[in-house]
């Protein structure tokens, strides 16, 4: 990462995609701020100001470039505790936490003081949480104006503005243009029948191995809930907002020419659109920095530098998947998950993709009896673990979203009967997208290092920190390429307590 203005300017001149989303440049002669990969003529260095986030650039009085579109830049995955607090706060803000909450309540939610939150947030993003929230709402609105045919009123509401007048005023104040002028040169062309109303790009740092992501998600797809169809991932989504259920479907395809994924959500998901986009970024690991990962993993990652760390649509879903994936093949785990969704998931409107169910909510499993869970073929011990997870998640006793203290979170999980080190670590890696987990008791790992004890394997894996989760996925991918899928999936050889 650049450390001074000279280094920032050198990265800008190189238009190096490794730095996309890591900093932004404000051009004083034009009043515009850009991504470091912007294709316009490079400005003179004396006209450049550098910022750690788009929100900081806007707070400095700059408006977003209409050509490189800063709202499409990938995020940055945190790898230390201070960054983790700031990033968790930013993710909650992007999901709409401050629409009704305050900075103080956000800090309490994260378990830190308001002052500490403001300090770590300013250090990471160069602005306050409130300023970041305002900038994110504006950037989402700008994206919707460019990539949808929604009315200005619908754009304002979807972006989290309670007042269209306030939205219009803020756009004019910040961008020196009206919403209609912003849309003028980028009107959505999805107007023909059968075409989606929304098609939004989510950027990433190349390379991204889309085929590997689809293969991973496809063989683990929960029947009736999600599917891989051709070159696309399709999924039913359901959220509760203000005591009202919001549901719909999302389709995701690759757009390699723009180093982005195309996300096509149902119009019914507009009230929770920021949350949908955040979850898609997490599911497909779009904030990863492959160059940084490969620099540490070396030869292990050399043949597949675009391999990503697939996330989960929710912390609870990720935890449920981890419990049912213990000690069984992928096919067996997917069968149990599909039965679970069919029995305890809410029905969804039928679709052309054949999807008709939502993944079970924590509240639904908390209400279920062990006998009801066991009746679909789930071993009773795992049924107890699932119900315990559901009860603690539904009551708020166990936090499975925006987890900052990962070690504490893992310790809490291991107190649940039926969840041991492998399962807790797998939850941290998949549900919380923590990049530095290594499962030294994993079956595939033990096969790779047959002469080493789990402790020795753990010591060996420290060379891959802070990207040990990626190292684990590369080991699994290598095993999958050399063995049948049923024997190559991640399993734990020792029964967990």
Short mmCIF file of C-alpha atoms in Angstrom, two decimals:
data_model
loop_
_atom_site.label_atom_id
_atom_site.label_comp_id
_atom_site.label_asym_id
_atom_site.label_seq_id
_atom_site.Cartn_x
_atom_site.Cartn_y
_atom_site.Cartn_z
CA UNK A 1 0.00 0.00 0.00
CA UNK A 2 1.40 3.47 -0.85
CA UNK A 3 2.58 5.48 2.15
CA UNK A 4 3.08 8.99 0.74
CA UNK A 5 1.85 11.27 -2.04
CA UNK A 6 4.71 10.27 -4.36
CA UNK A 7 3.84 6.56 -4.05
CA UNK A 8 0.13 7.25 -4.50
CA UNK A 9 0.86 9.22 -7.66
CA UNK A 10 3.10 6.43 -9.02
CA UNK A 11 0.26 3.93 -8.48
CA UNK A 12 -2.13 6.33 -10.22
CA UNK A 13 0.17 6.68 -13.24
CA UNK A 14 0.46 2.88 -13.48
CA UNK A 15 -3.34 2.42 -13.32
CA UNK A 16 -2.57 -0.73 -11.34
CA UNK A 17 -5.75 -2.65 -10.47
CA UNK A 18 -4.15 -3.90 -7.25
CA UNK A 19 -4.88 -0.46 -5.80
CA UNK A 20 -8.47 -0.18 -7.01
CA UNK A 21 -10.64 0.59 -3.98
CA UNK A 22 -7.62 1.11 -1.73
CA UNK A 23 -7.42 4.85 -2.37
CA UNK A 24 -9.08 7.59 -4.42
CA UNK A 25 -7.63 10.69 -6.06
CA UNK A 26 -9.29 14.09 -5.98
CA UNK A 27 -8.33 16.39 -8.85
CA UNK A 28 -8.39 20.00 -7.66
CA UNK A 29 -8.50 21.45 -11.18
CA UNK A 30 -11.80 19.67 -11.96
CA UNK A 31 -13.35 19.05 -8.53
CA UNK A 32 -13.78 15.36 -9.42
CA UNK A 33 -12.45 12.30 -7.61
CA UNK A 34 -11.49 9.06 -9.38
CA UNK A 35 -10.41 5.48 -8.87
CA UNK A 36 -6.67 4.92 -9.48
CA UNK A 37 -7.56 2.91 -12.60
CA UNK A 38 -9.49 5.74 -14.29
CA UNK A 39 -8.85 5.87 -18.04
CA UNK A 40 -8.87 9.68 -18.29
CA UNK A 41 -5.62 11.57 -18.82
CA UNK A 42 -3.51 11.45 -15.67
CA UNK A 43 -3.64 14.81 -13.86
CA UNK A 44 -0.54 16.67 -12.75
CA UNK A 45 0.67 15.63 -9.32
CA UNK A 46 0.29 19.13 -7.85
CA UNK A 47 -3.44 18.95 -8.65
CA UNK A 48 -3.96 15.64 -6.84
CA UNK A 49 -5.23 14.92 -3.33
CA UNK A 50 -5.38 11.33 -2.09
CA UNK A 51 -8.08 9.82 0.12
CA UNK A 52 -8.58 6.43 1.80
CA UNK A 53 -12.26 6.19 0.83
CA UNK A 54 -14.86 7.65 -1.50
CA UNK A 55 -16.59 9.16 1.52
CA UNK A 56 -13.41 11.01 2.51
CA UNK A 57 -13.06 12.40 -1.02
CA UNK A 58 -16.66 13.64 -0.95
CA UNK A 59 -16.12 15.15 2.50
CA UNK A 60 -13.19 16.99 0.92
CA UNK A 61 -15.54 18.63 -1.58
CA UNK A 62 -14.97 16.37 -4.61
CA UNK A 63 -17.73 14.77 -6.70
CA UNK A 64 -17.48 11.27 -8.25
CA UNK A 65 -16.12 10.73 -11.73
CA UNK A 66 -18.82 9.72 -14.22
CA UNK A 67 -16.35 7.67 -16.23
CA UNK A 68 -14.60 5.37 -13.72
CA UNK A 69 -17.60 5.41 -11.31
CA UNK A 70 -16.10 5.11 -7.79
CA UNK A 71 -19.23 3.31 -6.58
CA UNK A 72 -18.08 0.22 -8.52
CA UNK A 73 -14.70 -0.12 -6.78
CA UNK A 74 -14.12 -3.25 -4.67
CA UNK A 75 -13.74 -2.98 -0.91
CA UNK A 76 -10.79 -3.98 1.25
CA UNK A 77 -10.80 -7.10 3.42
CA UNK A 78 -9.60 -6.46 7.00
CA UNK A 79 -6.72 -8.49 8.42
CA UNK A 80 -6.18 -6.89 11.85
CA UNK A 81 -8.38 -6.04 14.83
CA UNK A 82 -8.56 -2.26 14.37
CA UNK A 83 -9.47 -2.63 10.70
CA UNK A 84 -12.00 -5.29 11.65
CA UNK A 85 -13.93 -2.86 13.90
CA UNK A 86 -13.95 -0.17 11.22
CA UNK A 87 -14.89 -2.60 8.46
CA UNK A 88 -17.65 -4.22 10.53
CA UNK A 89 -19.06 -0.75 11.22
CA UNK A 90 -18.87 0.14 7.52
CA UNK A 91 -20.66 -3.08 6.54
CA UNK A 92 -23.47 -2.39 9.02
CA UNK A 93 -23.74 1.17 7.73
CA UNK A 94 -23.91 -0.10 4.14
CA UNK A 95 -26.74 -2.40 5.22
CA UNK A 96 -28.69 0.57 6.60
CA UNK A 97 -27.89 0.52 10.34
CA UNK A 98 -27.79 4.31 10.61
CA UNK A 99 -31.12 4.80 8.83
CA UNK A 100 -32.78 4.35 12.22
CA UNK A 101 -29.80 3.87 14.55
CA UNK A 102 -27.14 6.28 15.82
CA UNK A 103 -23.35 6.19 15.96
CA UNK A 104 -23.63 5.51 19.69
CA UNK A 105 -25.92 2.51 19.14
CA UNK A 106 -23.60 1.26 16.38
CA UNK A 107 -20.67 1.41 18.80
CA UNK A 108 -22.65 -0.46 21.46
CA UNK A 109 -23.56 -3.11 18.89
CA UNK A 110 -19.83 -3.62 18.22
CA UNK A 111 -18.95 -3.60 21.92
CA UNK A 112 -16.78 -0.47 21.87
CA UNK A 113 -17.20 3.16 22.90
CA UNK A 114 -18.55 5.81 20.57
CA UNK A 115 -15.23 7.65 20.79
CA UNK A 116 -13.20 4.56 19.91
CA UNK A 117 -15.48 3.82 16.95
CA UNK A 118 -15.05 7.32 15.58
CA UNK A 119 -11.28 7.11 16.03
CA UNK A 120 -10.77 3.77 14.26
CA UNK A 121 -13.30 4.69 11.59
CA UNK A 122 -11.59 7.98 10.78
CA UNK A 123 -8.20 6.27 10.69
CA UNK A 124 -9.47 3.70 8.19
CA UNK A 125 -11.92 5.72 6.05
CA UNK A 126 -10.89 9.33 6.63
CA UNK A 127 -14.38 10.44 7.66
CA UNK A 128 -17.02 9.94 10.34
CA UNK A 129 -19.56 7.07 10.36
CA UNK A 130 -22.34 9.57 9.59
CA UNK A 131 -20.37 11.02 6.68
CA UNK A 132 -19.68 7.55 5.37
CA UNK A 133 -23.37 6.64 5.56
CA UNK A 134 -24.36 9.77 3.63
CA UNK A 135 -21.77 9.06 0.94
CA UNK A 136 -22.83 5.40 0.60
CA UNK A 137 -26.47 6.38 0.12
CA UNK A 138 -25.51 8.86 -2.57
CA UNK A 139 -23.25 6.39 -4.37
CA UNK A 140 -25.95 3.73 -4.34
CA UNK A 141 -28.43 6.25 -5.74
CA UNK A 142 -25.92 7.20 -8.44
CA UNK A 143 -25.54 3.52 -9.33
CA UNK A 144 -29.30 3.03 -9.56
CA UNK A 145 -29.66 6.09 -11.76
CA UNK A 146 -27.01 4.66 -14.09
CA UNK A 147 -28.00 0.99 -14.08
CA UNK A 148 -31.78 0.87 -13.68
CA UNK A 149 -34.91 2.44 -15.10
CA UNK A 150 -36.37 3.17 -11.66
CA UNK A 151 -38.03 6.52 -11.12
CA UNK A 152 -36.11 9.12 -9.15
CA UNK A 153 -38.54 8.62 -6.27
CA UNK A 154 -37.90 4.86 -6.22
CA UNK A 155 -34.15 5.48 -6.41
CA UNK A 156 -34.31 7.82 -3.42
CA UNK A 157 -36.29 5.31 -1.34
CA UNK A 158 -34.11 2.33 -2.32
CA UNK A 159 -30.95 4.24 -1.39
CA UNK A 160 -32.30 5.00 2.08
CA UNK A 161 -33.47 8.60 1.73
CA UNK A 162 -36.71 9.23 3.58
CA UNK A 163 -37.40 12.38 1.58
CA UNK A 164 -37.17 12.88 -2.18
CA UNK A 165 -36.65 16.61 -1.64
CA UNK A 166 -33.73 15.92 0.70
CA UNK A 167 -32.32 13.49 -1.87
CA UNK A 168 -32.54 16.04 -4.69
CA UNK A 169 -30.98 18.76 -2.54
CA UNK A 170 -28.10 16.55 -1.42
CA UNK A 171 -27.34 15.36 -4.96
CA UNK A 172 -27.19 18.97 -6.16
CA UNK A 173 -25.07 19.99 -3.18
CA UNK A 174 -22.56 17.14 -3.47
CA UNK A 175 -22.51 16.38 -7.20
CA UNK A 176 -23.49 19.81 -8.60
CA UNK A 177 -25.98 18.03 -10.85
CA UNK A 178 -29.62 17.00 -10.58
CA UNK A 179 -30.56 13.29 -10.49
CA UNK A 180 -31.92 13.62 -14.03
CA UNK A 181 -28.62 15.08 -15.24
CA UNK A 182 -26.71 12.23 -13.59
CA UNK A 183 -28.87 9.76 -15.46
CA UNK A 184 -28.76 11.60 -18.80
CA UNK A 185 -25.78 9.80 -20.34
CA UNK A 186 -26.33 6.39 -18.78
CA UNK A 187 -30.04 5.63 -19.05
CA UNK A 188 -30.85 1.98 -18.45
CA UNK A 189 -31.57 0.04 -21.62
CA UNK A 190 -33.32 -2.93 -20.01
CA UNK A 191 -36.72 -1.84 -21.16
CA UNK A 192 -37.73 -4.74 -23.38
CA UNK A 193 -40.15 -7.34 -21.99
CA UNK A 194 -38.48 -10.16 -20.09
CA UNK A 195 -35.37 -8.13 -19.34
CA UNK A 196 -34.54 -7.42 -15.67
CA UNK A 197 -35.33 -4.00 -14.32
CA UNK A 198 -32.14 -3.95 -12.28
CA UNK A 199 -28.68 -5.07 -13.37
CA UNK A 200 -26.00 -3.82 -11.03
CA UNK A 201 -22.25 -4.32 -11.29
CA UNK A 202 -20.12 -5.33 -8.33
CA UNK A 203 -16.43 -4.82 -9.05
CA UNK A 204 -13.50 -6.99 -7.97
CA UNK A 205 -9.72 -7.09 -8.28
CA UNK A 206 -8.73 -9.60 -10.96
CA UNK A 207 -8.21 -12.44 -11.33
CA UNK A 208 -11.42 -14.14 -10.20
CA UNK A 209 -11.99 -17.82 -10.95
CA UNK A 210 -15.73 -17.71 -11.71
CA UNK A 211 -15.85 -21.33 -12.83
CA UNK A 212 -14.38 -22.48 -9.50
CA UNK A 213 -16.87 -20.38 -7.55
CA UNK A 214 -19.79 -21.79 -9.53
CA UNK A 215 -18.50 -25.33 -9.11
CA UNK A 216 -18.18 -24.88 -5.34
CA UNK A 217 -21.62 -23.31 -4.96
CA UNK A 218 -23.26 -25.65 -7.45
CA UNK A 219 -22.36 -28.91 -5.73
CA UNK A 220 -23.48 -27.41 -2.39
CA UNK A 221 -26.67 -25.78 -3.68
CA UNK A 222 -29.64 -26.30 -1.35
CA UNK A 223 -32.52 -27.75 -3.35
CA UNK A 224 -35.39 -25.33 -3.86
CA UNK A 225 -33.37 -22.42 -2.42
CA UNK A 226 -30.47 -21.90 -4.84
CA UNK A 227 -29.11 -23.29 -8.09
CA UNK A 228 -26.34 -22.90 -10.63
CA UNK A 229 -27.93 -22.71 -14.07
CA UNK A 230 -25.52 -22.50 -16.97
CA UNK A 231 -23.07 -19.76 -16.10
CA UNK A 232 -25.26 -18.09 -13.48
CA UNK A 233 -26.02 -18.45 -9.77
CA UNK A 234 -29.68 -18.03 -8.79
CA UNK A 235 -30.94 -17.73 -5.23
CA UNK A 236 -34.08 -16.99 -3.21
CA UNK A 237 -33.62 -14.30 -0.56
CA UNK A 238 -35.75 -13.35 2.42
CA UNK A 239 -35.17 -10.60 4.99
CA UNK A 240 -37.18 -9.06 7.80
CA UNK A 241 -37.25 -5.26 7.80
CA UNK A 242 -39.33 -3.26 10.28
CA UNK A 243 -41.25 -6.42 11.22
CA UNK A 244 -42.12 -6.98 7.53
CA UNK A 245 -40.82 -9.81 5.40
CA UNK A 246 -39.14 -8.80 2.15
CA UNK A 247 -38.46 -11.59 -0.33
CA UNK A 248 -37.31 -12.06 -3.88
CA UNK A 249 -34.74 -13.69 -6.11
CA UNK A 250 -31.29 -12.70 -7.29
CA UNK A 251 -29.31 -13.88 -10.31
CA UNK A 252 -25.54 -13.37 -10.57
CA UNK A 253 -23.41 -13.67 -13.70
CA UNK A 254 -19.80 -12.86 -14.54
CA UNK A 255 -18.84 -9.73 -16.47
CA UNK A 256 -15.10 -10.31 -16.94
CA UNK A 257 -14.72 -7.48 -19.46
CA UNK A 258 -15.46 -5.01 -16.67
CA UNK A 259 -13.87 -7.05 -13.84
CA UNK A 260 -17.29 -7.25 -12.22
CA UNK A 261 -20.23 -9.49 -11.46
CA UNK A 262 -23.68 -8.59 -12.77
CA UNK A 263 -26.27 -8.82 -10.00
CA UNK A 264 -29.92 -8.90 -11.05
CA UNK A 265 -32.22 -8.68 -8.00
CA UNK A 266 -36.01 -8.79 -8.09
CA UNK A 267 -37.73 -5.43 -7.82
CA UNK A 268 -39.35 -6.76 -4.63
CA UNK A 269 -35.90 -6.62 -2.98
CA UNK A 270 -35.56 -2.85 -3.44
CA UNK A 271 -36.34 -2.08 0.24
CA UNK A 272 -33.30 -4.15 1.27
CA UNK A 273 -31.09 -3.53 -1.77
CA UNK A 274 -28.02 -2.32 0.21
CA UNK A 275 -28.19 -5.51 2.27
CA UNK A 276 -28.53 -7.67 -0.85
CA UNK A 277 -25.46 -6.11 -2.46
CA UNK A 278 -23.39 -6.46 0.72
CA UNK A 279 -24.32 -10.12 1.02
CA UNK A 280 -23.42 -10.76 -2.63
CA UNK A 281 -20.02 -9.18 -2.09
CA UNK A 282 -19.48 -11.49 0.87
CA UNK A 283 -20.76 -14.63 -0.85
CA UNK A 284 -18.41 -14.19 -3.83
CA UNK A 285 -15.49 -12.70 -1.82
CA UNK A 286 -15.31 -9.63 -4.05
CA UNK A 287 -13.18 -7.57 -1.65
CA UNK A 288 -10.27 -10.01 -1.81
CA UNK A 289 -6.85 -8.92 -3.02
CA UNK A 290 -5.47 -11.87 -5.02
CA UNK A 291 -2.08 -10.26 -5.46
CA UNK A 292 -1.59 -9.94 -1.70
CA UNK A 293 -2.80 -13.51 -1.12
CA UNK A 294 -0.59 -15.02 -3.81
CA UNK A 295 2.46 -13.10 -2.59
CA UNK A 296 2.21 -14.94 0.74
CA UNK A 297 0.99 -18.33 -0.47
CA UNK A 298 3.60 -18.53 -3.23
CA UNK A 299 3.71 -21.81 -5.13
CA UNK A 300 0.57 -23.09 -3.39
CA UNK A 301 -1.54 -20.47 -5.20
CA UNK A 302 0.51 -20.10 -8.37
CA UNK A 303 -1.65 -22.34 -10.56
CA UNK A 304 -5.00 -20.83 -9.43
CA UNK A 305 -4.44 -17.20 -8.43
CA UNK A 306 -8.13 -16.33 -8.85
CA UNK A 307 -9.44 -18.81 -6.28
CA UNK A 308 -11.77 -17.06 -3.82
CA UNK A 309 -13.08 -17.80 -0.33
CA UNK A 310 -16.84 -18.34 -0.75
CA UNK A 311 -18.88 -16.75 2.02
CA UNK A 312 -22.42 -17.29 3.28
CA UNK A 313 -25.65 -15.35 2.78
CA UNK A 314 -25.99 -15.00 6.55
CA UNK A 315 -24.01 -15.93 9.62
CA UNK A 316 -26.75 -18.29 10.75
CA UNK A 317 -26.91 -20.06 7.39
CA UNK A 318 -23.13 -20.43 7.38
CA UNK A 319 -23.23 -21.95 10.87
CA UNK A 320 -26.00 -24.41 9.93
CA UNK A 321 -24.07 -25.50 6.84
CA UNK A 322 -20.93 -26.06 8.92
CA UNK A 323 -22.74 -28.27 11.44
CA UNK A 324 -24.27 -30.45 8.73
CA UNK A 325 -21.05 -30.68 6.69
CA UNK A 326 -19.14 -32.37 9.53
CA UNK A 327 -17.80 -35.84 8.73
CA UNK A 328 -19.95 -36.42 5.64
CA UNK A 329 -19.60 -36.06 1.89
CA UNK A 330 -20.71 -32.91 0.12
CA UNK A 331 -23.60 -34.81 -1.47
CA UNK A 332 -24.83 -36.11 1.89
CA UNK A 333 -24.58 -32.68 3.53
CA UNK A 334 -26.42 -31.02 0.64
CA UNK A 335 -29.17 -33.63 0.86
CA UNK A 336 -29.67 -32.89 4.57
CA UNK A 337 -29.66 -29.14 3.95
CA UNK A 338 -32.26 -29.53 1.20
CA UNK A 339 -34.50 -31.57 3.50
CA UNK A 340 -34.05 -28.96 6.22
CA UNK A 341 -35.12 -26.18 3.85
CA UNK A 342 -38.10 -28.16 2.57
CA UNK A 343 -39.30 -28.90 6.11
CA UNK A 344 -38.53 -25.66 7.96
CA UNK A 345 -38.02 -23.00 5.28
CA UNK A 346 -40.76 -20.56 4.33
CA UNK A 347 -42.35 -21.12 0.91
CA UNK A 348 -41.26 -18.76 -1.87
CA UNK A 349 -43.06 -17.87 -5.11
CA UNK A 350 -42.34 -20.48 -7.78
CA UNK A 351 -39.81 -19.39 -10.39
CA UNK A 352 -38.53 -20.50 -13.78
CA UNK A 353 -35.38 -21.69 -12.00
CA UNK A 354 -37.45 -24.21 -10.02
CA UNK A 355 -36.82 -22.48 -6.69
CA UNK A 356 -39.69 -22.51 -4.21
CA UNK A 357 -38.20 -22.29 -0.71
CA UNK A 358 -36.20 -19.95 1.54
CA UNK A 359 -33.38 -21.12 3.78
CA UNK A 360 -34.79 -21.72 7.29
CA UNK A 361 -34.69 -18.77 9.68
CA UNK A 362 -33.23 -19.15 13.16
CA UNK A 363 -36.68 -18.59 14.67
CA UNK A 364 -38.14 -21.52 12.70
CA UNK A 365 -35.47 -23.97 13.86
CA UNK A 366 -35.69 -22.64 17.42
CA UNK A 367 -39.38 -23.59 17.46
CA UNK A 368 -38.70 -27.08 16.12
CA UNK A 369 -38.33 -30.08 18.40
CA UNK A 370 -35.38 -32.46 18.25
CA UNK A 371 -37.76 -35.19 17.10
CA UNK A 372 -38.92 -33.01 14.18
CA UNK A 373 -35.34 -32.29 13.15
CA UNK A 374 -34.30 -35.94 13.51
CA UNK A 375 -37.31 -37.04 11.44
CA UNK A 376 -35.66 -35.73 8.25
CA UNK A 377 -32.55 -37.84 8.82
CA UNK A 378 -30.32 -35.46 10.78
CA UNK A 379 -28.46 -37.24 13.63
CA UNK A 380 -29.86 -36.23 17.01
CA UNK A 381 -26.52 -34.84 18.25
CA UNK A 382 -26.38 -32.47 15.29
CA UNK A 383 -30.05 -31.71 15.76
CA UNK A 384 -29.26 -30.54 19.29
CA UNK A 385 -26.40 -28.39 17.95
CA UNK A 386 -28.66 -26.85 15.29
CA UNK A 387 -31.43 -26.08 17.77
CA UNK A 388 -28.95 -24.60 20.26
CA UNK A 389 -27.51 -22.41 17.50
CA UNK A 390 -30.99 -21.33 16.45
CA UNK A 391 -32.12 -20.50 19.99
CA UNK A 392 -29.04 -18.41 20.77
CA UNK A 393 -29.13 -16.67 17.40
CA UNK A 394 -32.86 -15.91 17.59
CA UNK A 395 -32.58 -14.45 21.10
CA UNK A 396 -29.44 -12.44 20.34
CA UNK A 397 -27.31 -14.39 22.82
CA UNK A 398 -24.98 -15.44 19.99
CA UNK A 399 -23.82 -12.88 17.41
CA UNK A 400 -23.29 -14.42 13.99
CA UNK A 401 -23.14 -11.22 11.90
CA UNK A 402 -20.44 -8.53 11.85
CA UNK A 403 -18.30 -10.52 14.30
CA UNK A 404 -15.25 -8.47 15.22
CA UNK A 405 -13.53 -10.51 17.96
CA UNK A 406 -13.12 -13.72 15.99
CA UNK A 407 -11.27 -15.62 18.73
CA UNK A 408 -14.03 -14.80 21.22
CA UNK A 409 -16.66 -15.80 18.66
CA UNK A 410 -14.96 -19.15 18.07
CA UNK A 411 -14.78 -19.76 21.83
CA UNK A 412 -18.52 -19.04 22.14
CA UNK A 413 -19.31 -21.48 19.35
CA UNK A 414 -17.21 -24.24 20.91
CA UNK A 415 -19.29 -24.02 24.09
CA UNK A 416 -22.26 -25.35 22.10
CA UNK A 417 -22.47 -29.17 22.36
CA UNK A 418 -21.66 -30.71 18.99
CA UNK A 419 -19.47 -27.84 17.79
CA UNK A 420 -15.75 -28.44 18.03
CA UNK A 421 -12.64 -26.68 16.68
CA UNK A 422 -13.16 -27.73 13.03
CA UNK A 423 -16.78 -26.59 12.88
CA UNK A 424 -16.14 -23.35 14.77
CA UNK A 425 -13.19 -22.53 12.53
CA UNK A 426 -15.18 -23.36 9.40
CA UNK A 427 -17.95 -20.99 10.57
CA UNK A 428 -15.40 -18.21 11.10
CA UNK A 429 -13.96 -18.79 7.64
CA UNK A 430 -17.22 -19.08 5.69
CA UNK A 431 -19.88 -17.22 7.71
CA UNK A 432 -17.62 -14.40 8.93
CA UNK A 433 -15.23 -14.34 5.95
CA UNK A 434 -12.22 -14.37 8.27
CA UNK A 435 -9.13 -14.86 6.06
CA UNK A 436 -6.76 -16.36 8.63
CA UNK A 437 -8.31 -19.67 9.74
CA UNK A 438 -6.55 -23.01 9.33
CA UNK A 439 -8.18 -26.35 10.14
CA UNK A 440 -5.24 -28.53 11.09
CA UNK A 441 -7.45 -31.57 11.91
CA UNK A 442 -9.16 -31.49 8.51
CA UNK A 443 -9.11 -34.79 6.63
CA UNK A 444 -7.64 -33.38 3.42
CA UNK A 445 -5.01 -31.42 5.36
CA UNK A 446 -3.99 -34.54 7.30
CA UNK A 447 -3.66 -36.41 4.00
CA UNK A 448 -1.45 -33.65 2.61
CA UNK A 449 0.85 -33.78 5.65
CA UNK A 450 0.69 -37.44 6.75
CA UNK A 451 3.89 -37.34 8.82
CA UNK A 452 2.94 -34.26 10.87
CA UNK A 453 0.77 -33.98 13.98
CA UNK A 454 -2.04 -31.38 14.02
CA UNK A 455 0.23 -29.15 16.13
CA UNK A 456 3.07 -29.46 13.65
CA UNK A 457 0.68 -28.81 10.78
CA UNK A 458 -0.55 -25.67 12.57
CA UNK A 459 3.05 -24.48 12.96
CA UNK A 460 3.77 -25.20 9.30
CA UNK A 461 0.69 -23.23 8.22
CA UNK A 462 1.79 -20.06 10.03
CA UNK A 463 3.92 -19.22 6.99
CA UNK A 464 0.64 -18.51 5.15
CA UNK A 465 -0.71 -16.02 7.69
CA UNK A 466 -2.72 -13.75 7.38
CA UNK A 467 -4.24 -15.71 4.46
CA UNK A 468 -4.44 -19.22 5.92
CA UNK A 469 -8.11 -19.60 4.95
CA UNK A 470 -7.10 -19.17 1.31
CA UNK A 471 -4.28 -21.67 1.79
CA UNK A 472 -6.83 -24.17 3.05
CA UNK A 473 -9.05 -23.62 0.01
CA UNK A 474 -6.07 -24.13 -2.29
CA UNK A 475 -5.27 -27.41 -0.52
CA UNK A 476 -8.89 -28.51 -0.94
CA UNK A 477 -8.85 -27.47 -4.61
CA UNK A 478 -5.67 -29.46 -5.22
CA UNK A 479 -7.21 -32.50 -3.56
CA UNK A 480 -10.44 -32.13 -5.53
CA UNK A 481 -8.48 -32.08 -8.79
CA UNK A 482 -6.80 -35.36 -7.90
CA UNK A 483 -9.65 -37.33 -6.29
CA UNK A 484 -13.39 -37.98 -6.62
CA UNK A 485 -15.52 -35.18 -5.18
CA UNK A 486 -17.02 -37.31 -2.40
CA UNK A 487 -13.60 -38.10 -0.96
CA UNK A 488 -12.06 -34.70 -1.61
CA UNK A 489 -14.48 -32.48 0.30
CA UNK A 490 -13.44 -30.93 3.65
CA UNK A 491 -14.20 -33.31 6.51
CA UNK A 492 -13.05 -33.72 10.08
CA UNK A 493 -11.70 -37.19 10.84
CA UNK A 494 -12.17 -37.06 14.60
CA UNK A 495 -15.62 -36.85 16.13
CA UNK A 496 -16.15 -33.41 17.58
CA UNK A 497 -17.48 -33.03 21.10
#
